[in-house]
Amino acid sequence: MSGPFKGVGLASPLLLVLLGLFLAPVLLMLPQSLHEYIPGTGTSEAWTLQNYTRLLTDDYYREIIGRTLWMGSLVTFLCFLLGYPLAYFMARTTPAWRAAATLLVIFPLFLNLVVRSFGWITLLANRGVVNNLLMDIGLIDSPIKMLFNMTGLVIGLTHIYLPFMVLMLLTAIQNVPRDVEQAAATLAASKLRIFFTITLPLTAPGILAGSILVFVLTISALVTPRLLGGPAYKVMATLIYDEFMQKLDWPSGTSFAFILTAITLLIIWGAGRVARKWSGGLA
Amino acid sequence: MARLELEQLRKSYGQVDVVDGVSLAIEEGELVSLLGPSGCGKTTILRMIAGLLEPSGGCIRVAGEDITRTPVARRDIGLVFQSYALFPHMTVFENVAFGLRRRGVRGGSLTTRVEEALGMVQLAHLADRFPRQLSGGQQQRVALARAIAPRPRLLLFDEPLSNLDAQLRDRMQIELKQLQKELGITSVFVTHDQSEAMSISDRICILAQGRIQQFSSPEAIYRDPANAFVATFIGRSNRYAGPLRDGSIAIGGGLALPVRPGEAAQGTEVEAVIRHEDIGVLPAGADGGLHGRVRLRSFIGSRVQYVADLAPGVEIVAEVDAAGPSGGFEPGQEVALKIDMDRAFVAPVAAGAGA
Amino acid sequence: MKLHGKGRVLPGIAALAAGAFALASPLAAQEKLTIATFGGSFLDAVKSCHIPVFEKATGAAVETVLGNSVQHAASVRAMGASSDYDVVYIDDSAAMQLKAENLLHPLDRAVLASAEELDPRAFGPDDAFVVFMTGATAIAYNPEMVETPPSSWRDLFDEAYKGQVAIGDVTGTAGWQFLLAVNRMEGGSPEDVTPGIDAIRPLAQDAVVQYTQADQLLALFARGEVAMAPWYPDRAGSAADEGLPIAIAYPEEGAVGIRPTLLIPEGSSQKELAAAFVDTVLSKEVQECFAETKYAGPINLRAELSEKAAAIVPNGATLESLWFLDPAVTSAQLPGWIDRWQREVAR
């Protein structure tokens, strides 16, 4: 071993473990996705790409893909919008306040996902807490439908993934040197301008990491979309689950899972490029 | 380009006064250093002038205008940070243009003024680089260009050269002084390095424990220190203390240093501060010298430094011209040490600021 | 204690030791059988009728894994040649699917003591599985809200009950069976469910819920939110026993028959014990127990029903009128029905 391959040699045990643990099981599924599933008979022997083409040509599936990505984007954006001010406050306040706020942010993570989702069902149902309250004070006449549609999903998922965004942003904001912001102030920049031209771009790596994390977690979430979306309002994760567990059509489920992975990777790559450009190569 | 006045400026955190009633006036176009050991309040004063810290009391005036409560962004004061504090996500050009844009400079005149500022620090060719692609010295220049580009009324430097290596620091001191004179911008320079303060400043303000110890020209501070603290802090000195008897200080080991009449009352405890270069080293037995034995000899370029024992437990350090007749004594040799007491600083112990 | 101690402590220790021995020795040698079954009130009935009888007869211990038919099918397929499950409760179409994939161990009628007593139609092709009860998808209704008991599937479409009807999601048995029943009523066939889809679409829009879990209906009936729903007589019977305002009606077009089966995965390592379990479930006494507690129509022809159970479980005339779908057709067509439902009804 010498030259450029020396490093590879040193890393190879780790590399093998990672390949064995993560990549191999995924690749083992690949052949599965290339056969047709015939109900009543089983998986056929013949090779085909139809599981992939079907997902992209059938407008029912396209709608689900679109809905999933839209849901991911909305949740990510909302988490960012709600999380940034919170993280900013936490980064710039006294240590005592920061500790208290961190505890509050992390606390929901200790609760079971199912419990939290059921909590939202109680709140958002047609005869739930929110609708009853709104009707009691006379703001609305009939319940607003907030379950089994995008509203419910986005509310539930934003609540669940907000802590991840806040923690990522907190580190990023804490890493912004105060000197640099003060330098901008001495150069006659207002507080608002300092925030938008200095602080925000300098936290781009954190925003990117937080957004990718929340986006990926959101579009792959299963429990919350199942509970808050019901059987009919499907996203990719519940669709894949149903292909496996309700239709027993594993080839289709596998191919959908690969397409979801491909879309995810594509979006991570694209987001990385955009953030890098915006932050002058910092992200 | 304006006169800066501080009047009874104070900053306290709880019971601790970090800056304790500082008043001084800096003339138009002057470069003044705030010099002192760490914790003396010099950076605090600078940050209060810049507007990054709110004073607990007192008043800051620039060109007669009270700016004590003016927000940072409206002070029109340039600040060069110790850390440079460049905007890492912007090119050199954009860094320098930042302050100009905030003042409404646009288009062709923006380009001209950025290039002019970069030209002054010889970096016009690196305008498109990002800060992380530059060396420390280059980043320092960008920080300087960024601060001067909007032509502020006042320039503040917060130990700007402390992160550079010695050679580069010497060059930058000269360039910085030249540039400041060319631009004629009133400047305040914070440093803990006395030789830097000496070489760069028109006047030096020496601070200790939040108070001004002395505010005069480098020469005056060196030659005529206002108190024991300044005397010790500036230059390298021997320091002896003892009771004054019969016009001499008893410094132990049976030795006595004669002082000028009238320096202090008979019997009081006094101290004498004697610079290394104010001690002549002569062959043993020479007239008017104290007898001593060389213990160490260090060659420091053009000078030679001796550490000699006058008596058990009484040590003296002297520095002489390496090329001169006194440059050649070796450790163990007996010598005569002739102290120029006219140049020594002598005062009662209680009088000086304790340092 | 000191005075009376000897007399009490010694037998106490002896009893403890005996208890420990009694606990320890079967544990060491006891065989373990894993059954995959359904949850809710069904599990309660399995625990009171099936498991104790089997455990007493064989000395083996039974572990239960819960899920629905399709989940069990997915697990059996995933585990393949080394199955953790020894006996699986599963609906007949999922059983047919697994049979087609050669994942089942055929039952040996010779070792099943009650084989001769069963309805001859109970065994699947090649004896791959055996039906252990007859259930149905009929109409559950709230007698406090519905004065005249419903007599037809059409009653669910009655304008008077608009917005008070719940239907099952297509992935549940009651869901697709209701689809097919309506479809047949509207003139469709299992190969063409368009008439059924078209008829159900507006009903689904107004439905209180499209339930995915059978017991979701319990709370809705209790709160009076649902007047009628296609549901199972056995569940309705259990719910009525709990005091819920719920009754069952068999539509004149014929309720849809459900034939849950028992099967032994090819991958099971306890095939003999598994067969013994199947035999227990099929025996006359256990069938009667299950009929009385779970309102399951017995498949053992010698089983006798109480009057109360006879009113609920499919038997006699209601059994005669049940419509049984061919599980081979069902398993081949179900994914297609699910697809169409999801696109055209639920969307």
Short mmCIF file of C-alpha atoms in Angstrom, two decimals, chain A:
data_model
loop_
_atom_site.label_atom_id
_atom_site.label_comp_id
_atom_site.label_asym_id
_atom_site.label_seq_id
_atom_site.Cartn_x
_atom_site.Cartn_y
_atom_site.Cartn_z
CA MET A 1 0.00 0.00 0.00
CA SER A 2 1.39 3.35 -0.93
CA GLY A 3 0.47 6.59 -2.58
CA PRO A 4 -3.11 7.68 -2.83
CA PHE A 5 -4.47 4.28 -1.85
CA LYS A 6 -2.88 4.27 1.57
CA GLY A 7 -5.83 6.13 3.08
CA VAL A 8 -8.30 3.76 1.50
CA GLY A 9 -6.39 0.86 2.98
CA LEU A 10 -6.60 2.37 6.45
CA ALA A 11 -10.28 3.09 6.10
CA SER A 12 -11.18 -0.16 4.45
CA PRO A 13 -12.36 -2.08 7.53
CA LEU A 14 -14.73 0.75 8.34
CA LEU A 15 -15.72 1.01 4.71
CA LEU A 16 -16.55 -2.69 4.59
CA VAL A 17 -18.69 -2.43 7.69
CA LEU A 18 -20.58 0.53 6.28
CA LEU A 19 -21.07 -1.18 2.94
CA GLY A 20 -22.18 -4.37 4.60
CA LEU A 21 -24.54 -2.66 6.98
CA PHE A 22 -26.09 -0.04 4.79
CA LEU A 23 -25.56 -0.55 1.12
CA ALA A 24 -25.74 -4.32 0.73
CA PRO A 25 -29.24 -4.82 2.19
CA VAL A 26 -30.53 -2.04 -0.02
CA LEU A 27 -28.94 -3.47 -3.13
CA LEU A 28 -30.27 -6.92 -2.31
CA MET A 29 -33.73 -5.46 -2.76
CA LEU A 30 -32.93 -4.20 -6.23
CA PRO A 31 -33.65 -7.42 -8.19
CA GLN A 32 -36.97 -7.70 -6.35
CA SER A 33 -38.10 -4.44 -7.95
CA LEU A 34 -37.40 -5.71 -11.45
CA HIS A 35 -40.07 -8.43 -11.55
CA GLU A 36 -43.78 -8.24 -12.09
CA TYR A 37 -46.10 -9.19 -9.26
CA ILE A 38 -49.09 -11.22 -10.39
CA PRO A 39 -51.80 -11.29 -7.73
CA GLY A 40 -52.96 -14.81 -6.95
CA THR A 41 -49.74 -16.30 -8.28
CA GLY A 42 -46.74 -14.44 -6.95
CA THR A 43 -43.67 -12.75 -8.29
CA SER A 44 -42.91 -13.66 -11.91
CA GLU A 45 -39.53 -14.75 -13.15
CA ALA A 46 -39.38 -12.34 -16.08
CA TRP A 47 -37.45 -9.10 -15.81
CA THR A 48 -39.27 -5.83 -16.29
CA LEU A 49 -39.00 -2.10 -15.65
CA GLN A 50 -42.74 -1.60 -15.48
CA ASN A 51 -42.77 -1.07 -11.71
CA TYR A 52 -40.67 2.02 -12.26
CA THR A 53 -42.39 3.35 -15.35
CA ARG A 54 -45.82 2.83 -13.78
CA LEU A 55 -45.01 5.09 -10.84
CA LEU A 56 -43.92 7.87 -13.13
CA THR A 57 -46.68 7.57 -15.73
CA ASP A 58 -49.74 6.82 -13.58
CA ASP A 59 -51.22 10.12 -12.45
CA TYR A 60 -52.46 8.59 -9.18
CA TYR A 61 -48.89 7.82 -8.22
CA ARG A 62 -47.63 11.10 -9.61
CA GLU A 63 -50.09 12.89 -7.39
CA ILE A 64 -48.73 11.03 -4.38
CA ILE A 65 -45.13 11.86 -5.30
CA GLY A 66 -46.08 15.50 -5.77
CA ARG A 67 -48.00 15.54 -2.49
CA THR A 68 -45.05 13.98 -0.66
CA LEU A 69 -42.57 16.52 -1.98
CA TRP A 70 -44.97 19.39 -1.34
CA MET A 71 -45.51 18.12 2.20
CA GLY A 72 -41.73 17.84 2.72
CA SER A 73 -41.18 21.36 1.44
CA LEU A 74 -43.98 22.88 3.52
CA VAL A 75 -42.86 21.16 6.71
CA THR A 76 -39.23 22.10 6.11
CA PHE A 77 -40.16 25.70 5.40
CA LEU A 78 -42.41 25.96 8.45
CA CYS A 79 -39.80 24.36 10.69
CA PHE A 80 -37.28 26.88 9.40
CA LEU A 81 -39.67 29.80 9.82
CA LEU A 82 -40.62 28.82 13.37
CA GLY A 83 -37.24 27.37 14.31
CA TYR A 84 -34.98 30.24 13.30
CA PRO A 85 -36.36 32.89 15.65
CA LEU A 86 -36.42 30.33 18.44
CA ALA A 87 -32.86 29.18 17.76
CA TYR A 88 -31.74 32.80 17.42
CA PHE A 89 -33.24 33.65 20.79
CA MET A 90 -31.63 30.59 22.34
CA ALA A 91 -28.22 31.39 20.86
CA ARG A 92 -28.25 34.99 22.02
CA THR A 93 -29.88 34.80 25.41
CA THR A 94 -28.35 34.14 28.82
CA PRO A 95 -27.14 30.59 29.58
CA ALA A 96 -29.99 30.10 32.06
CA TRP A 97 -32.65 30.97 29.50
CA ARG A 98 -30.89 28.87 26.91
CA ALA A 99 -30.89 25.82 29.17
CA ALA A 100 -34.58 26.27 29.90
CA ALA A 101 -35.47 26.76 26.24
CA THR A 102 -33.36 23.75 25.18
CA LEU A 103 -35.20 21.58 27.65
CA LEU A 104 -38.55 22.77 26.31
CA VAL A 105 -37.47 22.12 22.74
CA ILE A 106 -36.14 18.64 23.45
CA PHE A 107 -38.93 17.59 25.77
CA PRO A 108 -41.41 16.47 23.06
CA LEU A 109 -38.75 14.09 21.73
CA PHE A 110 -39.19 12.02 24.88
CA LEU A 111 -42.81 11.36 24.03
CA ASN A 112 -43.79 8.49 21.81
CA LEU A 113 -44.56 9.37 18.22
CA VAL A 114 -47.90 7.60 18.28
CA VAL A 115 -48.94 9.41 21.44
CA ARG A 116 -48.06 12.76 19.93
CA SER A 117 -49.91 11.97 16.73
CA PHE A 118 -53.00 10.93 18.68
CA GLY A 119 -52.69 14.18 20.58
CA TRP A 120 -53.04 16.02 17.31
CA ILE A 121 -56.01 13.89 16.32
CA THR A 122 -57.77 14.94 19.53
CA LEU A 123 -56.98 18.56 18.77
CA LEU A 124 -57.71 18.63 15.06
CA ALA A 125 -60.67 16.26 14.63
CA ASN A 126 -63.99 17.61 13.36
CA ARG A 127 -65.29 17.41 16.90
CA GLY A 128 -61.84 18.04 18.37
CA VAL A 129 -60.60 20.69 20.75
CA VAL A 130 -59.69 23.30 18.14
CA ASN A 131 -62.89 23.08 16.12
CA ASN A 132 -65.08 23.02 19.23
CA LEU A 133 -63.32 26.08 20.56
CA LEU A 134 -63.66 27.96 17.29
CA MET A 135 -67.33 27.04 17.06
CA ASP A 136 -67.99 27.93 20.70
CA ILE A 137 -66.60 31.42 20.31
CA GLY A 138 -68.53 31.73 17.08
CA LEU A 139 -65.64 32.16 14.67
CA ILE A 140 -66.85 29.34 12.44
CA ASP A 141 -70.19 27.62 11.90
CA SER A 142 -69.13 24.17 10.77
CA PRO A 143 -65.88 22.37 11.60
CA ILE A 144 -62.81 23.10 9.50
CA LYS A 145 -61.46 19.84 8.11
CA MET A 146 -57.93 19.58 9.49
CA LEU A 147 -57.48 15.83 9.61
CA PHE A 148 -56.91 13.44 6.73
CA ASN A 149 -55.60 16.26 4.55
CA MET A 150 -52.46 18.32 4.07
CA THR A 151 -53.25 20.69 6.94
CA GLY A 152 -53.22 17.92 9.52
CA LEU A 153 -50.10 16.28 8.11
CA VAL A 154 -48.15 19.52 7.98
CA ILE A 155 -49.17 20.59 11.48
CA GLY A 156 -48.34 17.21 12.99
CA LEU A 157 -45.04 16.75 11.18
CA THR A 158 -43.88 20.32 11.79
CA HIS A 159 -44.44 19.81 15.48
CA ILE A 160 -42.54 16.55 15.45
CA TYR A 161 -39.51 17.71 13.46
CA LEU A 162 -39.18 21.28 14.76
CA PRO A 163 -36.71 20.25 17.51
CA PHE A 164 -34.31 18.80 14.93
CA MET A 165 -34.34 22.05 12.99
CA VAL A 166 -33.90 24.18 16.12
CA LEU A 167 -30.94 22.15 17.37
CA MET A 168 -29.18 22.33 14.01
CA LEU A 169 -29.80 26.07 13.72
CA LEU A 170 -28.77 26.73 17.31
CA THR A 171 -25.27 25.38 16.69
CA ALA A 172 -25.01 27.31 13.43
CA ILE A 173 -26.09 30.61 14.99
CA GLN A 174 -23.78 30.13 17.95
CA ASN A 175 -20.93 29.67 15.50
CA VAL A 176 -21.44 33.06 13.86
CA PRO A 177 -18.62 35.28 15.21
CA ARG A 178 -20.08 38.31 16.98
CA ASP A 179 -17.10 40.32 15.69
CA VAL A 180 -18.30 39.90 12.15
CA GLU A 181 -21.76 41.17 12.96
CA GLN A 182 -20.27 44.07 14.90
CA ALA A 183 -17.99 44.87 11.99
CA ALA A 184 -21.06 45.18 9.79
CA ALA A 185 -22.62 47.49 12.39
CA THR A 186 -19.60 49.78 12.35
CA LEU A 187 -19.98 49.90 8.57
CA ALA A 188 -23.40 51.50 9.02
CA ALA A 189 -25.55 48.39 8.55
CA SER A 190 -28.86 48.33 10.41
CA LYS A 191 -29.76 45.38 12.64
CA LEU A 192 -32.15 44.03 10.03
CA ARG A 193 -29.57 44.31 7.30
CA ILE A 194 -26.93 42.63 9.44
CA PHE A 195 -29.33 39.75 9.98
CA PHE A 196 -30.13 39.29 6.32
CA THR A 197 -26.70 39.97 4.80
CA ILE A 198 -24.42 38.51 7.49
CA THR A 199 -26.07 36.25 10.05
CA LEU A 200 -28.43 34.42 7.74
CA PRO A 201 -25.87 33.58 5.01
CA LEU A 202 -23.30 32.59 7.64
CA THR A 203 -25.75 30.09 9.10
CA ALA A 204 -26.39 28.60 5.65
CA PRO A 205 -24.58 25.36 6.52
CA GLY A 206 -26.85 24.90 9.53
CA ILE A 207 -29.95 25.84 7.57
CA LEU A 208 -28.97 23.37 4.87
CA ALA A 209 -28.25 20.57 7.31
CA GLY A 210 -31.43 21.23 9.28
CA SER A 211 -33.55 21.48 6.16
CA ILE A 212 -32.19 18.28 4.64
CA LEU A 213 -32.69 16.46 7.91
CA VAL A 214 -36.27 17.67 8.32
CA PHE A 215 -37.12 17.14 4.65
CA VAL A 216 -35.80 13.59 4.57
CA LEU A 217 -37.41 12.69 7.88
CA THR A 218 -40.70 14.18 6.70
CA ILE A 219 -40.98 12.45 3.35
CA SER A 220 -39.99 9.14 4.89
CA ALA A 221 -42.25 9.46 7.93
CA LEU A 222 -44.79 6.66 8.20
CA VAL A 223 -46.57 6.72 11.55
CA THR A 224 -47.72 10.33 11.55
CA PRO A 225 -48.99 10.39 7.92
CA ARG A 226 -50.80 7.13 8.55
CA LEU A 227 -52.52 8.44 11.67
CA LEU A 228 -53.16 12.03 10.58
CA GLY A 229 -53.67 11.28 6.90
CA GLY A 230 -55.95 8.28 7.29
CA PRO A 231 -56.06 5.39 4.83
CA ALA A 232 -56.91 7.50 1.81
CA TYR A 233 -54.67 10.55 2.02
CA LYS A 234 -51.44 8.83 1.09
CA VAL A 235 -47.84 9.88 0.82
CA MET A 236 -44.89 7.90 -0.51
CA ALA A 237 -44.08 6.23 2.80
CA THR A 238 -47.63 5.04 3.44
CA LEU A 239 -47.99 4.01 -0.21
CA ILE A 240 -44.86 1.87 0.04
CA TYR A 241 -46.08 0.39 3.30
CA ASP A 242 -49.46 -0.45 1.75
CA GLU A 243 -47.88 -2.03 -1.31
CA PHE A 244 -45.94 -4.33 0.98
CA MET A 245 -48.42 -4.93 3.74
CA GLN A 246 -51.83 -4.62 2.10
CA LYS A 247 -51.42 -5.59 -1.52
CA LEU A 248 -48.47 -7.93 -0.92
CA ASP A 249 -47.01 -6.40 -4.07
CA TRP A 250 -43.38 -6.33 -2.95
CA PRO A 251 -41.88 -5.59 -6.35
CA SER A 252 -43.92 -2.40 -6.65
CA GLY A 253 -43.19 -1.43 -3.06
CA THR A 254 -39.47 -1.93 -3.61
CA SER A 255 -39.39 0.10 -6.80
CA PHE A 256 -41.33 2.92 -5.14
CA ALA A 257 -38.84 2.89 -2.28
CA PHE A 258 -35.94 3.18 -4.72
CA ILE A 259 -37.62 6.07 -6.49
CA LEU A 260 -38.19 7.84 -3.15
CA THR A 261 -34.51 7.35 -2.34
CA ALA A 262 -33.48 8.70 -5.73
CA ILE A 263 -35.67 11.77 -5.33
CA THR A 264 -34.26 12.35 -1.85
CA LEU A 265 -30.66 12.13 -3.05
CA LEU A 266 -31.41 14.46 -5.94
CA ILE A 267 -32.92 17.04 -3.62
CA ILE A 268 -30.05 16.86 -1.15
CA TRP A 269 -27.63 17.37 -3.99
CA GLY A 270 -29.58 20.29 -5.40
CA ALA A 271 -30.05 21.96 -2.03
CA GLY A 272 -26.33 21.66 -1.38
CA ARG A 273 -25.52 23.42 -4.62
CA VAL A 274 -27.94 26.26 -4.00
CA ALA A 275 -26.74 26.80 -0.44
CA ARG A 276 -23.12 26.77 -1.53
CA LYS A 277 -23.76 29.48 -4.07
CA TRP A 278 -25.73 31.60 -1.65
CA SER A 279 -23.20 31.40 1.18
CA GLY A 280 -20.10 32.04 -0.91
CA GLY A 281 -18.90 28.46 -0.66
CA LEU A 282 -19.30 28.15 3.09
CA ALA A 283 -21.96 25.46 3.03
#
